Coordinates of C-alpha atoms in Angstrom, one line a residue:
X27 CA 120.1 119.2 89.0
X28 CA 119.8 122.1 86.5
X29 CA 116.3 122.3 85.2
X30 CA 117.6 122.4 81.6
X31 CA 118.8 118.8 82.0
X32 CA 115.3 117.5 82.9
X33 CA 114.0 116.8 79.4
X34 CA 110.6 116.3 77.9
X35 CA 111.6 116.2 74.3
X36 CA 113.3 112.8 73.9
X37 CA 113.1 111.4 70.4
X38 CA 112.5 107.7 69.6
X39 CA 116.0 107.6 68.0
X40 CA 117.7 109.0 71.1
X41 CA 116.0 106.4 73.4
X42 CA 116.7 103.6 70.9
X43 CA 120.4 104.6 70.9
X44 CA 120.5 104.2 74.7
X45 CA 119.0 100.7 74.5
X46 CA 121.6 99.9 71.8
X47 CA 124.6 100.9 74.0
X48 CA 126.9 98.0 75.1
X49 CA 125.4 96.5 78.3
X50 CA 128.3 97.6 80.6
X51 CA 128.4 101.2 79.1
X52 CA 124.7 101.5 79.6
X53 CA 124.8 100.4 83.2
X54 CA 127.7 102.7 83.8
X55 CA 125.8 105.7 82.6
X56 CA 122.7 104.8 84.4
X57 CA 124.5 104.2 87.7
X58 CA 126.2 107.5 87.4
X59 CA 122.8 109.3 87.1
X60 CA 121.4 107.2 90.0
X61 CA 124.3 108.1 92.3
X62 CA 124.1 111.8 91.3
X63 CA 120.4 112.2 92.4
X64 CA 119.8 109.3 94.8
X65 CA 121.4 107.2 97.5
X66 CA 122.4 104.1 95.6
X67 CA 122.1 101.9 98.7
X68 CA 118.6 103.1 99.7
X69 CA 115.4 101.4 98.4
X70 CA 111.9 102.7 98.9
X71 CA 109.6 99.9 100.1
X72 CA 106.0 99.8 99.2
X73 CA 103.2 97.2 99.9
X74 CA 100.3 96.8 97.5
X75 CA 96.9 95.5 98.6
X76 CA 94.0 94.6 96.3
X77 CA 91.1 96.3 98.2
X78 CA 88.6 95.3 95.5
X79 CA 89.5 92.2 93.5
X80 CA 88.1 90.8 90.2
X81 CA 85.1 91.5 88.1
X82 CA 86.8 94.2 86.0
X83 CA 85.0 94.9 82.7
X84 CA 88.1 95.8 80.8
X85 CA 89.9 93.5 78.4
X86 CA 93.6 94.2 79.3
X87 CA 95.3 91.2 77.8
X88 CA 97.6 90.7 80.7
X89 CA 95.1 91.0 83.6
X90 CA 93.7 88.0 85.5
X91 CA 91.1 90.4 87.1
X92 CA 89.2 90.9 83.9
X93 CA 85.8 89.3 84.2
X94 CA 85.9 88.0 80.7
X95 CA 88.8 85.7 81.2
X96 CA 88.6 82.3 83.0
X97 CA 91.5 82.7 85.4
X98 CA 89.8 81.5 88.6
X99 CA 89.7 85.0 90.2
X100 CA 86.3 85.6 91.8
X101 CA 84.8 89.1 92.0
X102 CA 84.8 90.6 95.5
X103 CA 83.4 93.7 97.1
X104 CA 85.4 96.6 98.4
X105 CA 87.2 95.6 101.6
X106 CA 86.1 97.1 104.9
X107 CA 88.1 99.9 106.5
X108 CA 89.2 97.9 109.5
X109 CA 90.4 95.0 107.3
X110 CA 92.5 97.3 105.2
X111 CA 93.9 99.0 108.3
X112 CA 95.0 95.7 109.7
X113 CA 96.9 94.9 106.5
X114 CA 98.4 98.4 106.5
X115 CA 99.6 98.0 110.1
X116 CA 101.3 94.7 109.2
X117 CA 102.9 96.3 106.2
X118 CA 104.4 99.1 108.3
X119 CA 105.6 96.7 110.9
X120 CA 107.4 94.8 108.1
X121 CA 109.2 97.9 106.9
X122 CA 107.0 99.4 104.2
X123 CA 106.9 103.2 104.0
X124 CA 104.1 103.4 101.4
X125 CA 100.9 101.5 101.2
X126 CA 99.3 101.1 97.8
X127 CA 95.7 100.2 97.3
X128 CA 94.3 98.8 94.1
X129 CA 90.7 98.3 93.0
X130 CA 89.7 96.3 89.9
X131 CA 87.3 98.9 88.3
X132 CA 87.2 100.5 85.0
X133 CA 86.9 103.5 87.2
X134 CA 85.2 104.3 90.5
X135 CA 81.7 105.6 90.6
X136 CA 80.8 108.8 92.5
X137 CA 79.4 106.6 95.3
X138 CA 82.7 104.7 95.6
X139 CA 84.9 107.7 96.3
X140 CA 83.8 108.5 99.9
X141 CA 84.4 104.8 100.8
X142 CA 87.9 104.9 99.3
X143 CA 88.5 108.3 100.9
X144 CA 87.6 106.8 104.3
X145 CA 90.2 104.0 103.8
X146 CA 92.8 106.5 102.7
X147 CA 92.3 108.7 105.8
X148 CA 92.6 105.6 108.1
X149 CA 95.9 104.4 106.4
X150 CA 97.3 107.9 106.3
X151 CA 96.7 108.1 110.0
X152 CA 99.2 105.3 110.6
X153 CA 102.0 107.6 109.2
X154 CA 102.3 105.7 105.9
X155 CA 102.4 107.3 102.5
X156 CA 99.3 106.4 100.6
X157 CA 98.8 105.5 96.9
X158 CA 95.8 104.3 95.1
X159 CA 95.1 102.8 91.7
X160 CA 91.4 102.7 90.9
X161 CA 91.2 103.2 87.1
X162 CA 89.9 106.1 85.2
X163 CA 88.8 109.0 87.4
X164 CA 85.8 111.2 87.0
X165 CA 85.4 114.9 87.5
X166 CA 86.5 115.9 91.1
X167 CA 87.6 112.4 92.1
X168 CA 91.2 113.2 92.3
X169 CA 90.6 116.3 94.4
X170 CA 88.5 114.3 96.9
X171 CA 91.2 111.7 97.2
X172 CA 93.8 114.3 97.8
X173 CA 91.7 116.0 100.4
X174 CA 91.4 112.6 102.2
X175 CA 95.2 112.4 102.4
X176 CA 96.2 110.5 99.3
X177 CA 99.8 111.1 98.3
X178 CA 100.1 109.2 95.0
X179 CA 97.9 108.0 92.3
X180 CA 99.0 105.2 90.1
X181 CA 97.8 105.1 86.5
X182 CA 100.1 103.2 84.1
X183 CA 100.3 103.9 80.3
X184 CA 101.2 100.2 79.9
X185 CA 103.1 100.3 76.6
X186 CA 104.1 102.3 73.6
X187 CA 101.2 104.2 71.9
X188 CA 101.5 102.3 68.8
X189 CA 101.4 98.9 70.5
X190 CA 98.7 99.8 73.0
X191 CA 95.8 98.7 70.7
X192 CA 97.3 95.2 70.6
X193 CA 96.8 94.9 74.4
X194 CA 93.7 96.8 75.3
X195 CA 90.6 97.6 73.3
X196 CA 88.1 98.8 76.0
X197 CA 89.8 102.1 76.8
X198 CA 91.9 104.5 74.7
X199 CA 95.4 105.6 75.3
X200 CA 94.2 109.2 75.5
X201 CA 91.9 108.1 78.4
X202 CA 94.9 107.3 80.5
X203 CA 96.6 110.6 79.6
X204 CA 93.4 112.5 80.7
X205 CA 93.4 110.7 84.1
X206 CA 97.0 111.6 84.6
X207 CA 96.2 115.2 83.8
X208 CA 93.5 115.2 86.4
X209 CA 95.9 113.7 89.0
X210 CA 98.5 116.4 88.3
X211 CA 95.9 119.2 88.4
X212 CA 94.7 118.0 91.8
X213 CA 98.2 118.3 93.2
X214 CA 98.7 114.6 93.6
X215 CA 102.0 112.9 92.9
X216 CA 101.9 110.6 89.9
X217 CA 103.0 106.9 89.8
X218 CA 103.1 105.9 86.1
X219 CA 105.0 103.2 84.3
X220 CA 104.3 100.2 82.1
X221 CA 104.7 96.5 81.4
X222 CA 107.4 94.9 79.3
X223 CA 107.5 91.3 78.0
X224 CA 104.0 91.4 76.3
X225 CA 105.5 90.6 72.8
X226 CA 106.5 94.2 72.1
X227 CA 109.7 95.0 70.2
X228 CA 112.7 96.8 71.6
X229 CA 111.6 99.9 69.7
X230 CA 108.2 99.7 71.4
X231 CA 109.9 99.4 74.8
X232 CA 111.8 102.6 73.8
X233 CA 108.4 104.0 72.9
X234 CA 107.0 103.3 76.3
X235 CA 109.9 105.1 78.0
X236 CA 109.9 108.0 75.6
X237 CA 106.2 108.5 76.3
X238 CA 106.8 108.5 80.0
X239 CA 109.8 110.8 79.8
X240 CA 107.9 113.3 77.6
X241 CA 104.9 113.7 79.9
X242 CA 104.3 117.3 81.1
X243 CA 105.9 116.2 84.4
X244 CA 108.1 113.2 85.0
X245 CA 106.2 110.7 87.2
X246 CA 107.4 110.7 90.8
X247 CA 107.4 106.9 90.7
X248 CA 108.0 104.9 87.5
X249 CA 107.0 101.2 88.0
X250 CA 108.6 98.9 85.4
X251 CA 106.7 95.6 85.4
X252 CA 107.8 92.4 83.8
X253 CA 104.7 90.5 82.5
X254 CA 103.6 87.7 84.8
X255 CA 101.8 85.4 82.4
X256 CA 98.6 84.1 83.9
X257 CA 96.8 81.1 82.3
X258 CA 93.4 82.1 81.0
X259 CA 94.6 85.6 79.8
X260 CA 95.5 86.2 76.2
X261 CA 99.1 86.6 77.2
X262 CA 99.1 83.5 79.4
X263 CA 101.6 81.8 77.1
X264 CA 103.8 84.9 76.3
X265 CA 107.5 84.3 75.8
X266 CA 109.6 85.4 78.6
X267 CA 111.7 88.5 78.1
X268 CA 115.4 88.2 78.3
X269 CA 116.4 89.3 81.8
X270 CA 119.2 91.5 80.5
X271 CA 116.7 93.3 78.3
X272 CA 114.7 94.0 81.4
X273 CA 117.8 95.4 83.1
X274 CA 118.3 97.6 80.1
X275 CA 114.8 99.0 80.4
X276 CA 115.5 99.9 84.0
X277 CA 118.7 101.6 83.0
X278 CA 117.2 103.6 80.2
X279 CA 114.3 104.7 82.4
X280 CA 116.9 105.9 85.0
X281 CA 118.7 108.0 82.4
X282 CA 115.6 109.5 80.9
X283 CA 114.0 110.5 84.2
X284 CA 116.8 111.3 86.6
X285 CA 114.7 112.5 89.6
X286 CA 112.0 109.9 89.4
X287 CA 112.1 106.8 91.6
X288 CA 112.2 103.8 89.3
X289 CA 110.4 100.8 90.8
X290 CA 111.3 97.2 90.2
X291 CA 107.7 96.1 90.2
X292 CA 105.8 93.0 89.1
X293 CA 107.8 90.0 87.9
X294 CA 110.4 89.9 90.7
X295 CA 109.3 86.4 91.7
X296 CA 110.5 85.2 88.3
X297 CA 113.9 87.0 88.7
X298 CA 116.9 85.5 90.4
X299 CA 118.8 87.6 93.0
X300 CA 121.6 88.4 90.6
X301 CA 119.2 90.0 88.1
X302 CA 117.6 92.0 90.8
X303 CA 121.1 93.2 92.0
X304 CA 121.8 94.4 88.4
X305 CA 118.4 96.3 88.4
X306 CA 119.4 98.1 91.6
X307 CA 122.7 99.0 90.1
X308 CA 121.0 100.2 87.0
X309 CA 118.9 102.6 88.9
X310 CA 115.9 100.8 90.5
X311 CA 115.3 102.6 93.8
X312 CA 112.0 101.0 94.9
X313 CA 110.3 97.6 95.2
X314 CA 107.0 96.1 96.3
X315 CA 107.4 94.2 99.5
X316 CA 105.2 91.3 100.5
X317 CA 103.9 87.9 99.2
X318 CA 101.3 89.2 96.9
X319 CA 101.2 91.9 94.2
X320 CA 97.5 92.4 93.8
X321 CA 96.8 88.7 93.0
X322 CA 100.1 87.5 91.6
X323 CA 103.1 86.3 93.5
X324 CA 105.9 88.4 94.9
X325 CA 109.1 87.5 96.7
X326 CA 108.4 87.1 100.4
X327 CA 109.4 89.6 103.0
X328 CA 112.1 87.5 104.6
X329 CA 113.8 86.8 101.3
X330 CA 113.8 90.5 100.5
X331 CA 115.3 91.3 103.9
X332 CA 118.0 88.8 103.3
X333 CA 118.7 90.2 99.8
X334 CA 119.0 93.6 101.2
X335 CA 121.6 92.4 103.8
X336 CA 123.6 90.6 101.0
X337 CA 123.6 93.7 98.9
X338 CA 124.1 96.2 101.8
X339 CA 120.9 97.9 100.9
X340 CA 118.6 99.6 103.4
X341 CA 115.0 100.7 103.3
X342 CA 113.9 104.3 103.2
X343 CA 111.5 105.6 105.8
X344 CA 108.8 108.3 105.8
X345 CA 109.8 111.6 107.5
X346 CA 106.9 113.9 108.1
X347 CA 107.7 117.6 107.8
X348 CA 105.8 120.0 110.0
X349 CA 103.4 122.2 108.0
X350 CA 103.3 120.0 104.9
X351 CA 100.5 117.8 103.5
X352 CA 102.6 115.2 102.0
X353 CA 105.5 113.3 103.6
X354 CA 108.9 113.2 101.9
X355 CA 110.8 109.9 101.8
X356 CA 114.1 110.0 103.5
X357 CA 116.6 107.3 103.7
X358 CA 116.7 105.2 106.9
X359 CA 120.2 106.3 107.9
X360 CA 121.8 107.8 111.0
X361 CA 120.2 111.1 112.3
X362 CA 121.6 114.1 110.6
X363 CA 122.3 112.4 107.2
X364 CA 119.7 114.6 105.5
X365 CA 119.8 112.7 102.2
X366 CA 116.5 112.7 100.2
X367 CA 115.4 110.1 97.6
X368 CA 114.2 112.7 95.1
X369 CA 110.4 111.7 95.3
X370 CA 109.4 115.3 96.0
X371 CA 110.9 116.3 92.7
X372 CA 108.4 114.5 90.5
X373 CA 104.5 106.7 91.3

């Protein structure tokens, strides 16, 4: 794709105009972009494990792991390496190519990084791509994680800048941008997206995608999460987003960030198969695989396999290239196919 077509100067009006397109026209445009840069029948499969659950001091209105909310989630210590490794082996056997590890911290302390690095090295040794989401990073943390073999770091911006203060009060929007800058500077790939269905307007959904597309580099992976309301959180009774509006969000993300992998992330358990199929057509090229997404439900593995068969989709696989630190993701297709998913272009 010509570099000039990778834009970082989208206006709110332009993004809003995409959202306002007739539904079929929007999907047609998004699918054309998807086909141009990705195999439309290949899906990158990730598994997410909470390696440190609960007890988070933040006040994110959507999060059941915040210690201040009565959600029944008990704080736990960081998992042992061997326990994480067993879960990673099971994820690989089930077809995952990337293993993502989340810890409910505001950010890791210096003493936590060597422990996480040990876990990353062990998972990387299985031949899986590795991703971590640990919160705000301190000086040198991103470099230490990269040296341990981390491929991706997830840090979402969550929502539009002007709506952010309605959802989170314990960290600033700029804090998130600073961590993303540290991740890029360390040479890690970025996984960055947001959550929709938190009571934001369509204009604010456009603002979220505008902010993502106008980052200095488009995220390699863009997870689009639909809010999973959890009783006990401030958003526990949030009104459900229209599923077609969610599909529109996937489609606009695909158009704005052509080389990124758009991930159909949290909220899939609440979607029927037809809505998921529309999301794949609109440009979603990745899912989380397995029964749990951190601590909320996710469609089970067998259901996902059946859905892939019904839609003639197949999972991508990791292909290690000699002499490179990071693996590229290639589609699981007959030898000699040589088609890449585009991850190396830009979580």
